[in-house]
Structure formats: structure tokens, C-alpha cells
mmCIF file of C-alpha atoms in Angstrom:
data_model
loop_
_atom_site.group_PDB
_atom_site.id
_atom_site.type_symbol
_atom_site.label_atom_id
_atom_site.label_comp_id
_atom_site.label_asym_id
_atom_site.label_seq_id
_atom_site.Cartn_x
_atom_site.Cartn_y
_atom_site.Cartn_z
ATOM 1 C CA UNK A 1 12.712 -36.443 -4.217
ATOM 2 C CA UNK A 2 15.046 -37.926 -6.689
ATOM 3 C CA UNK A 3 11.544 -38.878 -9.326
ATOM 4 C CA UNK A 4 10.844 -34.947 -8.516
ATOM 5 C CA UNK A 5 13.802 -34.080 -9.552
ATOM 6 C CA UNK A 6 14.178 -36.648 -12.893
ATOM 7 C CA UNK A 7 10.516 -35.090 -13.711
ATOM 8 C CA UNK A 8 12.027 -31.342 -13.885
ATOM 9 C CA UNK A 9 14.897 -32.419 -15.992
ATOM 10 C CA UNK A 10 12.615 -34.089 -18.507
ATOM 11 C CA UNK A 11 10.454 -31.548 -18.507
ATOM 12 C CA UNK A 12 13.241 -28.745 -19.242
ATOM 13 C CA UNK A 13 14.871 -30.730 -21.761
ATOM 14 C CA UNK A 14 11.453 -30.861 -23.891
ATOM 15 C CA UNK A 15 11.252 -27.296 -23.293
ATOM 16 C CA UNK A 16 14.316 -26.573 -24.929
ATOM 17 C CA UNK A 17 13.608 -29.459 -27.520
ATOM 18 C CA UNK A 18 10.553 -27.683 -28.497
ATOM 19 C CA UNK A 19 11.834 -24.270 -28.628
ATOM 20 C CA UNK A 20 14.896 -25.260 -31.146
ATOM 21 C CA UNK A 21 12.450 -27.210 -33.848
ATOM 22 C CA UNK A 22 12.175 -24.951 -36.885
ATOM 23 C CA UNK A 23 10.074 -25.428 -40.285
ATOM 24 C CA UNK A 24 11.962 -25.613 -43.554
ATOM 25 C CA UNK A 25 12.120 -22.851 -45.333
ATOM 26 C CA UNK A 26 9.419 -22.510 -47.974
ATOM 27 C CA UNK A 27 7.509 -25.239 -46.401
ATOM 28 C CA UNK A 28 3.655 -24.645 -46.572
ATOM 29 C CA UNK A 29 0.718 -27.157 -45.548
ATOM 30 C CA UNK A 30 -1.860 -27.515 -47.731
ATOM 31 C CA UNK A 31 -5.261 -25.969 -47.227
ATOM 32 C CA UNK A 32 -8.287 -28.584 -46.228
ATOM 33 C CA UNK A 33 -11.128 -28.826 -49.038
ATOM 34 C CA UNK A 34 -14.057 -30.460 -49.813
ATOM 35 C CA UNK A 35 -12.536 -33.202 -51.361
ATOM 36 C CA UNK A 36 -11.076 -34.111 -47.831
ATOM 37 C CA UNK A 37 -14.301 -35.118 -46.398
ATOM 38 C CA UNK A 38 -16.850 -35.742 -49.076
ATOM 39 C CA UNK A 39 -19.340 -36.652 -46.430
ATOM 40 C CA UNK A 40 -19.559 -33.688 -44.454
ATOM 41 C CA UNK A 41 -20.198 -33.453 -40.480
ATOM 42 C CA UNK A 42 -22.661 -36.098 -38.670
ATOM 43 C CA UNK A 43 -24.103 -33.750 -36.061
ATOM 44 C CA UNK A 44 -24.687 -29.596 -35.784
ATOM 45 C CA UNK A 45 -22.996 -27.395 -33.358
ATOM 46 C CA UNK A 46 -23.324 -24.105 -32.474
ATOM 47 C CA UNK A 47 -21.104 -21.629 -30.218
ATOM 48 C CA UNK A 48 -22.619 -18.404 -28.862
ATOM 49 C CA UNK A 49 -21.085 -15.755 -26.759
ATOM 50 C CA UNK A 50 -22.305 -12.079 -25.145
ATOM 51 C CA UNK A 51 -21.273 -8.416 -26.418
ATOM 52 C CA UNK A 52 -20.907 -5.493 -24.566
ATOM 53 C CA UNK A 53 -23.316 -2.373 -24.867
ATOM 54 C CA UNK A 54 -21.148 -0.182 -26.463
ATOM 55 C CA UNK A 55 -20.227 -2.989 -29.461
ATOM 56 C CA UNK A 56 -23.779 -3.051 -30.607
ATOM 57 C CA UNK A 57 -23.664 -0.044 -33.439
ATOM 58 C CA UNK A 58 -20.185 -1.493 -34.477
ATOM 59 C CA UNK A 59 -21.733 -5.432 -34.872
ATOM 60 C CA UNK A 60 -24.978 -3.594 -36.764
ATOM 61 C CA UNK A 61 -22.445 -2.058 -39.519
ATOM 62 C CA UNK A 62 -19.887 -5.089 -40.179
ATOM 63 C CA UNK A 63 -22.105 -7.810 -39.626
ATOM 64 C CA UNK A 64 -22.902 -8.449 -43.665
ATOM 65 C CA UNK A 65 -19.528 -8.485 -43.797
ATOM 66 C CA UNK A 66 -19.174 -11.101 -41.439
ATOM 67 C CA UNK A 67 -21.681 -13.162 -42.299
ATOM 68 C CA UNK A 68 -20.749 -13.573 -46.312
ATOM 69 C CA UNK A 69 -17.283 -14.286 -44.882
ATOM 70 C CA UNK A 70 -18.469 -17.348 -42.905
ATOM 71 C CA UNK A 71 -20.859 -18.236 -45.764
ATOM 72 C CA UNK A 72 -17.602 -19.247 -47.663
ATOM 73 C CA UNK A 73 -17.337 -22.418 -45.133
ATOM 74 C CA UNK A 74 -21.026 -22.983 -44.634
ATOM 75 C CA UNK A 75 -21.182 -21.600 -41.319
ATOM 76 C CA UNK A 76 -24.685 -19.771 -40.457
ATOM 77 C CA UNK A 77 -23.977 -16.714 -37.999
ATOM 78 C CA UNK A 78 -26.851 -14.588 -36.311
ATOM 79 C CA UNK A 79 -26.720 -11.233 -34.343
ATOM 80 C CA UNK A 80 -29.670 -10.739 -31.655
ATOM 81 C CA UNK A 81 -29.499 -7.035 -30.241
ATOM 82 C CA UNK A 82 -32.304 -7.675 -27.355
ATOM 83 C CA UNK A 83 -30.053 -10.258 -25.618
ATOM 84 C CA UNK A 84 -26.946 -9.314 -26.702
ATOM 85 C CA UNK A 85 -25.044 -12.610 -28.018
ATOM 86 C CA UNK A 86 -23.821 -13.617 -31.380
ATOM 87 C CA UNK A 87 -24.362 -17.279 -32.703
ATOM 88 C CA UNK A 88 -22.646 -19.222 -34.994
ATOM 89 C CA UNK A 89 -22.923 -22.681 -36.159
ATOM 90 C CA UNK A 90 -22.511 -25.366 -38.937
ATOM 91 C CA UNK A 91 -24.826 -26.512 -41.973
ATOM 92 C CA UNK A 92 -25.356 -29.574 -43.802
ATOM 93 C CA UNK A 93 -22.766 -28.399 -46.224
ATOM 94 C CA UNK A 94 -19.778 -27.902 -43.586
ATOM 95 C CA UNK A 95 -16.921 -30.133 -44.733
ATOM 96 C CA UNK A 96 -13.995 -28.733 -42.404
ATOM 97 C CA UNK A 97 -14.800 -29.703 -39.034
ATOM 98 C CA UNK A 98 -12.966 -27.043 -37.052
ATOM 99 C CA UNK A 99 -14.099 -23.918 -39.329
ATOM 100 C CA UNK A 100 -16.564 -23.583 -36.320
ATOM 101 C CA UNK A 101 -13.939 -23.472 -34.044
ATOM 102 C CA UNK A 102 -12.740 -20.962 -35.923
ATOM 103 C CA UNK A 103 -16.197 -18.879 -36.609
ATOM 104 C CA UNK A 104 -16.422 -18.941 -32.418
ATOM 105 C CA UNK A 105 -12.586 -17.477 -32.066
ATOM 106 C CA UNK A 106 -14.200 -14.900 -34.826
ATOM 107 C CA UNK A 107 -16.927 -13.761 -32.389
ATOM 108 C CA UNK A 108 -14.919 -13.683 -29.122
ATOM 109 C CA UNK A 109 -12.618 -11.293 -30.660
ATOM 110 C CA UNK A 110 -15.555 -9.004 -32.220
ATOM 111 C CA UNK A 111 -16.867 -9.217 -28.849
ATOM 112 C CA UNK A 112 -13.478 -7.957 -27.293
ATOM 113 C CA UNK A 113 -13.276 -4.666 -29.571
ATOM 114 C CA UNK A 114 -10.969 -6.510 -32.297
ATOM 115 C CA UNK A 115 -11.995 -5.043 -35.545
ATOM 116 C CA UNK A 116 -13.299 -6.860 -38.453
ATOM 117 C CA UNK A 117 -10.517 -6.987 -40.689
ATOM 118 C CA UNK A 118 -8.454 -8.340 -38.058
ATOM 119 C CA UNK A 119 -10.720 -10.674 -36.898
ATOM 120 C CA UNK A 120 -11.383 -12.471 -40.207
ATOM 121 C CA UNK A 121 -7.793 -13.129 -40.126
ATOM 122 C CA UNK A 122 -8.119 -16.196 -37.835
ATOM 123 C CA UNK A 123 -9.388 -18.587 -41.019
ATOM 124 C CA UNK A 124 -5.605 -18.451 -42.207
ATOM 125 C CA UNK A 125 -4.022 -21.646 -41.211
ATOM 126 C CA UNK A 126 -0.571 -20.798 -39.994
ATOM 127 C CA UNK A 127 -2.739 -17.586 -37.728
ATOM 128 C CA UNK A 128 -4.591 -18.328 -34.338
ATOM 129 C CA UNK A 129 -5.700 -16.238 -30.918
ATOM 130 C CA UNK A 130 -5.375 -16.001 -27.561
ATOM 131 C CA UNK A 131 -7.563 -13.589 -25.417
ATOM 132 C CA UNK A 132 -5.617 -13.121 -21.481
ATOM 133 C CA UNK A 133 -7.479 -12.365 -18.905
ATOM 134 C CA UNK A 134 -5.759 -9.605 -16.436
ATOM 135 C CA UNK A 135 -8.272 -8.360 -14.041
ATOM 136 C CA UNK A 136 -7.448 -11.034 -11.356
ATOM 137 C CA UNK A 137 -3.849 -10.665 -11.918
ATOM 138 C CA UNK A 138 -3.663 -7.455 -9.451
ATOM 139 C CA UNK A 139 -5.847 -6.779 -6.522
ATOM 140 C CA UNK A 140 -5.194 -2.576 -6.048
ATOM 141 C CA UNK A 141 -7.206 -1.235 -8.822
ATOM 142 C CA UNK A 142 -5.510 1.833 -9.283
ATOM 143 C CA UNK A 143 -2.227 -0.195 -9.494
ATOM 144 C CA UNK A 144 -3.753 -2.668 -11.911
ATOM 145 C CA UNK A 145 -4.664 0.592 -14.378
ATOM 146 C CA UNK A 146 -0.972 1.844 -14.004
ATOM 147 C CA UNK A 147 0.813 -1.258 -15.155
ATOM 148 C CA UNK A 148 -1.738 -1.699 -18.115
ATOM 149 C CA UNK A 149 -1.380 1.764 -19.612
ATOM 150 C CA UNK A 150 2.474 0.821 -18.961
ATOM 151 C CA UNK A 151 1.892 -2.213 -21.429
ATOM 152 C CA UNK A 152 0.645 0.531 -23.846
ATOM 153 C CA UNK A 153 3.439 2.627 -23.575
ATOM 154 C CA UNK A 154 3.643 6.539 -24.672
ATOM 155 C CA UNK A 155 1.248 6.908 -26.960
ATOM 156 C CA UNK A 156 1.073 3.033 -27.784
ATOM 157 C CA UNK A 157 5.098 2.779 -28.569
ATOM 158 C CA UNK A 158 5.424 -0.235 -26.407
ATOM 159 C CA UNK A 159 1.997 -2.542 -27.825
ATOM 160 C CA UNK A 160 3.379 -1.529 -31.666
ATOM 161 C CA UNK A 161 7.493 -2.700 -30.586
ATOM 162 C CA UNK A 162 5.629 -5.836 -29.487
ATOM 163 C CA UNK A 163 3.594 -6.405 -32.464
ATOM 164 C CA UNK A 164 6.506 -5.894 -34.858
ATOM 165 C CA UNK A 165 8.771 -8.427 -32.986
ATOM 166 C CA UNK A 166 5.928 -10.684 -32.674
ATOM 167 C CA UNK A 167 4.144 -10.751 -35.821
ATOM 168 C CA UNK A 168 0.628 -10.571 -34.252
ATOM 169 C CA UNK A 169 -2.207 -8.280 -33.228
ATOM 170 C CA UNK A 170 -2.773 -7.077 -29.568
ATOM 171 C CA UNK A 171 -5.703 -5.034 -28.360
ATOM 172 C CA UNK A 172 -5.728 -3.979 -24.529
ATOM 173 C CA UNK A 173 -9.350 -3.481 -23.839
ATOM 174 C CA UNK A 174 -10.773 -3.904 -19.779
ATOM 175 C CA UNK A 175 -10.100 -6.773 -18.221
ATOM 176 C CA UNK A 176 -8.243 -8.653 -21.369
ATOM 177 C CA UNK A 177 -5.499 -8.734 -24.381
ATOM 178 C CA UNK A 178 -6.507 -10.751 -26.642
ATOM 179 C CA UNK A 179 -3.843 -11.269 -29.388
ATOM 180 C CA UNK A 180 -3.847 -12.416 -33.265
ATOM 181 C CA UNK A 181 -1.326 -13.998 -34.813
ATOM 182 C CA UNK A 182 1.359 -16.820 -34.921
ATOM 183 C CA UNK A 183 1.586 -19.987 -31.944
ATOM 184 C CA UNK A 184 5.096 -18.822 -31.513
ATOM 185 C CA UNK A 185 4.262 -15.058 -31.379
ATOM 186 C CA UNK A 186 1.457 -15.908 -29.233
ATOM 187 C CA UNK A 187 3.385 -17.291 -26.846
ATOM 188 C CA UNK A 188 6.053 -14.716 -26.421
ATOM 189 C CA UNK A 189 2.973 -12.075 -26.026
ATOM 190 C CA UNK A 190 1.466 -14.035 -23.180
ATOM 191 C CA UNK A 191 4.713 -13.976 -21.144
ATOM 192 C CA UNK A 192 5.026 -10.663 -21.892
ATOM 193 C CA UNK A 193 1.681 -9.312 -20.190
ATOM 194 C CA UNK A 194 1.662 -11.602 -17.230
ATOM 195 C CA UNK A 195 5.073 -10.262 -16.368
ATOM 196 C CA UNK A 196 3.835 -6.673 -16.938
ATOM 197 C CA UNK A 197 1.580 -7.232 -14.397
ATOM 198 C CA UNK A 198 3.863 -8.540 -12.512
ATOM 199 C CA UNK A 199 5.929 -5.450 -11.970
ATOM 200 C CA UNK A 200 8.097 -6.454 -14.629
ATOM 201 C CA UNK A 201 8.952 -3.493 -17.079
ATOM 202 C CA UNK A 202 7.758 -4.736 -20.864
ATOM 203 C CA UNK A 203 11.056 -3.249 -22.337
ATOM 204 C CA UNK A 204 13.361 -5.965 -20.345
ATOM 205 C CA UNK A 205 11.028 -8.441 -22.497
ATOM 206 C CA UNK A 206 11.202 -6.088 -25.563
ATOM 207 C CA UNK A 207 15.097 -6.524 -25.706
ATOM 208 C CA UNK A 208 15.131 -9.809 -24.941
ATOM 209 C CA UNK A 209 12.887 -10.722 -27.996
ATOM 210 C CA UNK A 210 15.377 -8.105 -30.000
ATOM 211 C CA UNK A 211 18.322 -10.099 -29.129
ATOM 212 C CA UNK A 212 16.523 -13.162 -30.125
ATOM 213 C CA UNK A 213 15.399 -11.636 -33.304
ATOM 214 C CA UNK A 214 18.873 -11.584 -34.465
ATOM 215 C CA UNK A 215 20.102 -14.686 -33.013
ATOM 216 C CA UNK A 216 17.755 -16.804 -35.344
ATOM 217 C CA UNK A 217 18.829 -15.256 -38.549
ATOM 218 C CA UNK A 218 21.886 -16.927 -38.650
ATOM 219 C CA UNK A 219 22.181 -20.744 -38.936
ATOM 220 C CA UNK A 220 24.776 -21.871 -36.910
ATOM 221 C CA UNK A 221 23.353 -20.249 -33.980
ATOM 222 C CA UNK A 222 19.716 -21.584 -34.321
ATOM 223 C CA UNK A 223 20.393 -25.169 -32.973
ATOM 224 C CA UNK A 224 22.898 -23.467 -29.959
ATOM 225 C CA UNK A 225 21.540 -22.580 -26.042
ATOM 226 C CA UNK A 226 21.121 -18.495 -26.401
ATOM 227 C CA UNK A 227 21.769 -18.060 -23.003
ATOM 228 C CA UNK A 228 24.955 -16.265 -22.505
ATOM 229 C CA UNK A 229 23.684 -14.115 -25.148
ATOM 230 C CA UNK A 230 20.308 -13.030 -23.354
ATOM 231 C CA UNK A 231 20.594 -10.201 -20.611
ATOM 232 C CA UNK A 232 19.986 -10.942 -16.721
ATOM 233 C CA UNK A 233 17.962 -8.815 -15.043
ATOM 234 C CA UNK A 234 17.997 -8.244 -11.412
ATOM 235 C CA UNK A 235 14.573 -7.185 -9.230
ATOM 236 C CA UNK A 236 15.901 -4.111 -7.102
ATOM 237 C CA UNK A 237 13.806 -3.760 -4.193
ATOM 238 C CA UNK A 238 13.626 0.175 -3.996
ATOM 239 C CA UNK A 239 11.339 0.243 -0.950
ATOM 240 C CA UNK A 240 14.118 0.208 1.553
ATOM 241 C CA UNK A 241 11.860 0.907 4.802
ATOM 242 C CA UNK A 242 10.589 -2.480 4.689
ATOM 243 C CA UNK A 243 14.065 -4.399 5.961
ATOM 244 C CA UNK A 244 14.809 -3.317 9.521
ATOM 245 C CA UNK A 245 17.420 -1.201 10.626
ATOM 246 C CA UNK A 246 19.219 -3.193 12.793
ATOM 247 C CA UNK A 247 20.017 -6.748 11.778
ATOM 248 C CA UNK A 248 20.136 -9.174 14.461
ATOM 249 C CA UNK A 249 22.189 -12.497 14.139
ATOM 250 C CA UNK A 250 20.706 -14.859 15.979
ATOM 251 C CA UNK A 251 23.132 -16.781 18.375
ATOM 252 C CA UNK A 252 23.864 -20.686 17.979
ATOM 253 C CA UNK A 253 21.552 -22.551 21.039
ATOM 254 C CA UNK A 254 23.048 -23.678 24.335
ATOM 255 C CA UNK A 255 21.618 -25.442 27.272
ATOM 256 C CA UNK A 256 24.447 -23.949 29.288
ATOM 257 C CA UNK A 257 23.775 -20.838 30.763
ATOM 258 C CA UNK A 258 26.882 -17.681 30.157
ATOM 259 C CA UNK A 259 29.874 -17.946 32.299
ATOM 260 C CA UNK A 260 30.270 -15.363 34.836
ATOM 261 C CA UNK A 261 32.161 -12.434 33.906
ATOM 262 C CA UNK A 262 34.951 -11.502 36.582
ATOM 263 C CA UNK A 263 34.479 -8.781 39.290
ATOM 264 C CA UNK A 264 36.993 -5.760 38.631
ATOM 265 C CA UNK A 265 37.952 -5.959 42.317
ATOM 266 C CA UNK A 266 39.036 -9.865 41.842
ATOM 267 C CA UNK A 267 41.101 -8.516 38.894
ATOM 268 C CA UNK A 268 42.528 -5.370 40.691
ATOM 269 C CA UNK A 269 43.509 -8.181 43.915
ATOM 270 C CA UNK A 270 45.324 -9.787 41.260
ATOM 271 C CA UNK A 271 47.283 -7.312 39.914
ATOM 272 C CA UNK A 272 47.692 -5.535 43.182
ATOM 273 C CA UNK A 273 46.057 -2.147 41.659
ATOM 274 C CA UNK A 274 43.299 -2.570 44.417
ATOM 275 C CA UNK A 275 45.916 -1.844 47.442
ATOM 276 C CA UNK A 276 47.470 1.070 45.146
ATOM 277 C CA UNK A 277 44.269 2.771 44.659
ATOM 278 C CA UNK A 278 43.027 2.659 48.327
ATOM 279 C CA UNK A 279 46.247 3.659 49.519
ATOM 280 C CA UNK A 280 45.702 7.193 47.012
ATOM 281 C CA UNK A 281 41.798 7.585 48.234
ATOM 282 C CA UNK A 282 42.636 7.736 51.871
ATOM 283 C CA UNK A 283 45.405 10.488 50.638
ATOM 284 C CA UNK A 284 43.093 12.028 49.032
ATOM 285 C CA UNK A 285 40.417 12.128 52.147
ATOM 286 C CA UNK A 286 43.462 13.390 54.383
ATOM 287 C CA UNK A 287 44.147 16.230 51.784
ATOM 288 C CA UNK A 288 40.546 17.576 51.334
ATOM 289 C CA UNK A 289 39.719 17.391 55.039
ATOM 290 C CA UNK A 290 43.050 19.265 55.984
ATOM 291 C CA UNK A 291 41.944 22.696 53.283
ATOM 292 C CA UNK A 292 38.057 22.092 54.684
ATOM 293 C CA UNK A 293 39.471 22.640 58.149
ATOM 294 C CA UNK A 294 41.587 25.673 56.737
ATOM 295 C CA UNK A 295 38.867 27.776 54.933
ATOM 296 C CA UNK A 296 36.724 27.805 58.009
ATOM 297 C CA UNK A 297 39.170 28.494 60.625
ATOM 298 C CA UNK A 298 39.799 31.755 57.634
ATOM 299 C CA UNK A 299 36.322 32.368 57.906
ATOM 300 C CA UNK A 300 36.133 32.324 61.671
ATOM 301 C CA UNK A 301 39.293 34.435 61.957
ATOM 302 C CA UNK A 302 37.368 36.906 59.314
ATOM 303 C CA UNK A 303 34.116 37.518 60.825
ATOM 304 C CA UNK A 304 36.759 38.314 64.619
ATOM 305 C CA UNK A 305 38.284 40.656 63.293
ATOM 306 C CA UNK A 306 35.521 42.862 61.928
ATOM 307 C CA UNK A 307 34.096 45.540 63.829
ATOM 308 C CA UNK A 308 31.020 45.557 65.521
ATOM 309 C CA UNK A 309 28.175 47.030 63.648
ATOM 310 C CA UNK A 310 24.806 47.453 66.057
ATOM 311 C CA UNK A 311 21.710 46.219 64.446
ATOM 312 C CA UNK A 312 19.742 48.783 62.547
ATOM 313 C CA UNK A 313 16.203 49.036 64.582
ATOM 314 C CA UNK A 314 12.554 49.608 62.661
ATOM 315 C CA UNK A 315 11.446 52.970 63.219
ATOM 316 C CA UNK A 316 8.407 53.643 66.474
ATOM 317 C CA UNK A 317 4.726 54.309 64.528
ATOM 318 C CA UNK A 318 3.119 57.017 66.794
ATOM 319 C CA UNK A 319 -0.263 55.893 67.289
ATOM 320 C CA UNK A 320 -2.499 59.099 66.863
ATOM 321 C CA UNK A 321 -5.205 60.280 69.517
ATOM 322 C CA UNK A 322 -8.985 60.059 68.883
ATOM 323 C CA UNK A 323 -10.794 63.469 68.462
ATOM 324 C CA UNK A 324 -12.136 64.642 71.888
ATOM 325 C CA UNK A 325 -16.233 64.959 70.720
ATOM 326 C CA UNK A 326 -18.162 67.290 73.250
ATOM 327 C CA UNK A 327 -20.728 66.591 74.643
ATOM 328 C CA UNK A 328 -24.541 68.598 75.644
ATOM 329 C CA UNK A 329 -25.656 66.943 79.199
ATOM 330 C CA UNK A 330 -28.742 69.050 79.126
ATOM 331 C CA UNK A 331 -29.674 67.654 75.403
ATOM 332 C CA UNK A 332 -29.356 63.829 76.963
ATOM 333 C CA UNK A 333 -31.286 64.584 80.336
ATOM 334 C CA UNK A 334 -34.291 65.505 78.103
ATOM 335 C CA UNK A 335 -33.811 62.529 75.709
ATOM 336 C CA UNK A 336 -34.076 60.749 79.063
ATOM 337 C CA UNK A 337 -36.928 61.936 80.524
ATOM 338 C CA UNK A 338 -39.200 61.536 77.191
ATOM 339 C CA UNK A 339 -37.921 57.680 76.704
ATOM 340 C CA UNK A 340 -39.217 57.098 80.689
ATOM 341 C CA UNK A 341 -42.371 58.924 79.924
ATOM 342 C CA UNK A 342 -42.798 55.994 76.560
ATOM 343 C CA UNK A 343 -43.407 52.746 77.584
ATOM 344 C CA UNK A 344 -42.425 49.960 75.012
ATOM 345 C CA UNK A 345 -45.409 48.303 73.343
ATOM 346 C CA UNK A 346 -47.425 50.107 75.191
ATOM 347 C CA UNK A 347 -49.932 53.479 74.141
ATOM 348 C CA UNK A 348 -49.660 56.992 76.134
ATOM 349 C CA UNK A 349 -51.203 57.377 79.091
ATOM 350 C CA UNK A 350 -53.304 60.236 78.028
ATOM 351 C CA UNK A 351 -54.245 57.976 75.208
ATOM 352 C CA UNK A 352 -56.002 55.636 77.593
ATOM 353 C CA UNK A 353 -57.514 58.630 79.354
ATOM 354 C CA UNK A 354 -59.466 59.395 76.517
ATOM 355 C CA UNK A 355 -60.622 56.168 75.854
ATOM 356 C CA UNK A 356 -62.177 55.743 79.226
ATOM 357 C CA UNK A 357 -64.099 58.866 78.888
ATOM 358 C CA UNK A 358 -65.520 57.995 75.682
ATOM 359 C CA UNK A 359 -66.650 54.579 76.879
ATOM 360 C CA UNK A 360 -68.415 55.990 79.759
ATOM 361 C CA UNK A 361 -70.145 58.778 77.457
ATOM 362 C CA UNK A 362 -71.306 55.683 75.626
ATOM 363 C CA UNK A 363 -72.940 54.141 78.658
ATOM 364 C CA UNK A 364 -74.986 56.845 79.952
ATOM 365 C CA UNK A 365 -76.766 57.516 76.613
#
């Protein structure tokens, strides 16, 4: 814990070391020529990286341009439109070994929608790049698209505050940034985007680097801790549904269970309240029972005294009498006689008369 701890201090202090060394004032290196290495490079090497679809007409018109500006340090670049890729690499006449380091920072940036101009720029000595990926930065794609455009700004006010404070170039295209310009710059543009991403507003960062700004124009305050100067920020959680509603504190542990609260009776038997209030109940039940008894003996007395009123009784129905029908005797006795005469099932008897008398017809022919 305690070489943990030694390791963070050291690590701070060459932080701040680092951030507080300055270069004189009209200080310039000086460029690397031929006369540096006579002998040129031992072995050839060659960088190549991929271009998107839509950079191919772009590549087609500047890539003259590109090529007699790589010819100046004896760098060979090609452009081949069926794969897609740009090559560059050295000659037998390359004296400054990390001019193709350079030529493949050149292509990566062409390759990232950096124009030309811009892109040339990285063959300055005191000018480098840095291309930042984002796209794994935020997993919700529609939240990832929000907090780039807010690293544009309105109408790119926020990328061109940046660039002024930072002295470099920065192009937003798909899943990078890819910046141009000073280490220093560089690094303040890199903090800036991851904490963009981060749900950090770019204009905290913005003011910060203003306040900076200022502090390291005057000399006395260049070697001091800048600190108390800088703003603090605070992260406001606005989303307030995620913390619960009720709080609860948890309770320090015991292996001892609660003591037992005491009855109200023990407490009334202590005071003496108890006999008091039993005393006033049994009062009471004497008192209610004595007006129950009351109001019906009233009631009795009431319904005494009224006089007697006979029961009211449901008017007799009359049941009415059928309709005498008359009758014709004479009519039935003939009905009668004709039903006896017809035998059920059976045929007439003059019927079977004639039958016989044709069968015997019959036999004597």
C-alpha cells in the first residue's frame, strides 16, 4: 500500500514537472539535412493504409500534388483505386529517417477527410497528429451522434473556439477526430473529446483552456500551481428517479434480540389509572342499561294506549258459473246406434254379403 501510494506521488509530481517546462523564447531547432546522414538509410520501408469510397474522386484530383510534395524527401507514394489503399515508402536517396513516418501520418489523415493543404502540414517540425477513435467510447448510437454534433457546436462554434485556443486542426468525421497541430495542443484536444463523450459539456473545457490562456502570458505566474485559479465543476445528477424515495439507515448489528416493550395495563397498575377507568366503565354500563330499560317500557306504554284498529281483510273473488250448454238426446241416440252398427277394424256386414255372392257366381261358371 505504502509503494502504491509513493508510485502516485511520483507520478503526479512529474506530471506537474512536465506541464511547467517551457521553451525559451525565440528558440528554434534546426531542420535535419542531407549533410546529417551522408549515407542515407540501409533498408526500404513502406507504410500503406485503406480509403473510403467516397475519398476516391478527392485522392484522383490532389494526388500530383501530393506526390511532388513527398518527392522533396525522396519518398515514392502510389494511389491504387481497385483496392483502395495508398502506399508510401523510401528511396535510395532518403536521408531523414522518419520523413516516412511522416509521409504515413500524411496518408492517414487524407484517408480521414483532412484536406491536402492541411495535411502537408505534418513535415513542419514543431507540428504533429493525432487521429481519436470515438465509436467505442459510447454504446447507444443515437446518444453517441448527440454528444458528437455537441463537440461541433452551432454551426461549428465550439470545434473553431477549440482550434483557436489550441493552435491545431480538428476534423470530426465517423468514428474519429483526428487533429493537426502542436504536442501541447494535441494533448489538450484529446482530453477534450474523451470528456465530451463522456457527458462532459466541451465549454467547461473551453473556459478552462481560456483561463489558462491568460495565466501563461505573464511570467511570474508560469512556474506557480494554477489551481485556485481554474473553476470546479460539479456533475449534477438530474435524473432524480433513480435514488429511492425513502432512505433507509441501516441499524448497527446485535446478537441480542429487542427488549420487550411494556403492556399499557402493567403501566396503568402502576399508576393506578387501571382501577380509575374500570370503576367509570361499569358507570357507564349502569347508565346505558338504566335509559335502554326506559325507552322500551315508553314504547310498551305507547303501543297500550292506542286504540284498537281491526285488521283490514282482502276482498272475496266470486268465482263465476260455467255456461249451462244444452243438450239434443235424440242427436246422441243416433250417433249411438251407427257406432254399434261399425265394428272397429272390421268391414260392413253387407260388405261381406257381397263378397260371398260373387265368389259363389265364380264357382258355378
Amino acid at each position: 500500500m505504502e509503494e502504491a501510494s509513493k508510485r502516485k506521488k511520483r507520478s503526479k509530481s512529474e506530471v506537474d514537472e512536465a506541464e511547467l517546462l517551457t521553451v525559451p523564447e525565440g528558440w528554434k531547432e534546426e531542420p535535419f539535412t542531407k549533410a546529417d546522414n551522408i549515407y542515407g538509410l540501409l533498408e526500404e520501408s513502406s507504410f500503406a493504409t485503406l480509403f473510403p469510397k467516397y475519398r476516391e474522386a478527392y485522392l484522383k484530383e490532389c494526388w500530383p500534388l501530393v506526390q511532388s510534395a513527398l518527392k522533396e524527401h525522396y519518398i515514392t507514394a502510389t494511389l491504387d483505386l481497385i483496392e483502395g489503399s495508398m502506399t508510401v515508402s523510401t528511396t535510395k536517396k532518403t536521408f531523414d529517417p522518419y520523413a516516412i513516418i511522416k509521409a504515413r501520418d500524411v496518408i492517414k489523415l487524407l484517408a480521414r477527410s483532412v484536406p491536402f493543404e492541411q495535411a502537408i502540414r505534418i513535415f513542419q517540425d514543431d507540428v504533429a497528429c493525432d487521429i481519436i477513435k470515438i465509436g467505442s467510447l459510447v454504446s447507444n448510437r443515437d446518444r453517441f451522434v448527440k454528444r458528437r454534433l455537441r463537440l461541433l457546436g452551432p454551426k461549428g462554434s465550439t470545434l473553431k473556439a477549440l482550434e483557436l485556443l489550441t493552435n491545431c486542426y480538428i476534423m470530426v468525421q465517423g468514428n474519429t477526430v483526428s487533429a493537426l497541430g502542436p504536442y501541447s495542443g494535441l494533448k489538450e484536444v484529446r482530453k477534450v473529446v474523451f470528456d465530451t463523450l463522456k457527458n462532459i459539456h466541451p465549454i467547461y473545457n473551453i473556459k478552462t483552456l481560456m483561463i489558462k490562456r491568460e495565466l501563461a502570458k505573464d511570467a511570474e505566474l508560469r512556474t506557480q500551481n494554477w489551481e485556485r485559479f481554474l473553476p470546479k465543476f460539479k456533475h449534477k445528477n438530474l435524473n432524480k428517479r433513480k435514488e429511492p424515495r425513502k432512505k433507509r439507515v441501516k441499524k448497527e448489528y446485535t446478537p441480542f434480540p429487542p427488549p420487550q416493550p411494556e403492556s399499557k395495563v402493567d403501566l396503568e397498575l402502576a399508576t393506578g389509572e387501571y382501577f380509575l377507568r374500570e370503576k367509570d366503565r361499569k358507570k357507564n354500563k349502569l347508565h346505558e342499561k338504566k335509559i335502554k330499560e326506559a325507552e322500551t317500557a315508553a314504547k310498551r306504554k305507547e303501543e297500550r294506549n292506542k286504540a284498537f284498529i281491526p285488521p283490514k281483510e282482502k276482498p272475496v273473488v266470486k268465482v263465476k258459473k260455467a255456461a249451462e250448454v244444452k243438450i239434443n238426446v235424440q242427436v246422441l241416440k243416433e250417433k249411438v246406434k251407427t257406432a254399434k252398427k261399425k265394428k272397429l277394424g272390421a268391414p260392413a256386414a253387407e260388405e261381406i254379403a257381397q263378397k260371398i255372392a260373387q265368389k259363389e257366381k265364380k264357382k258355378k261358371k
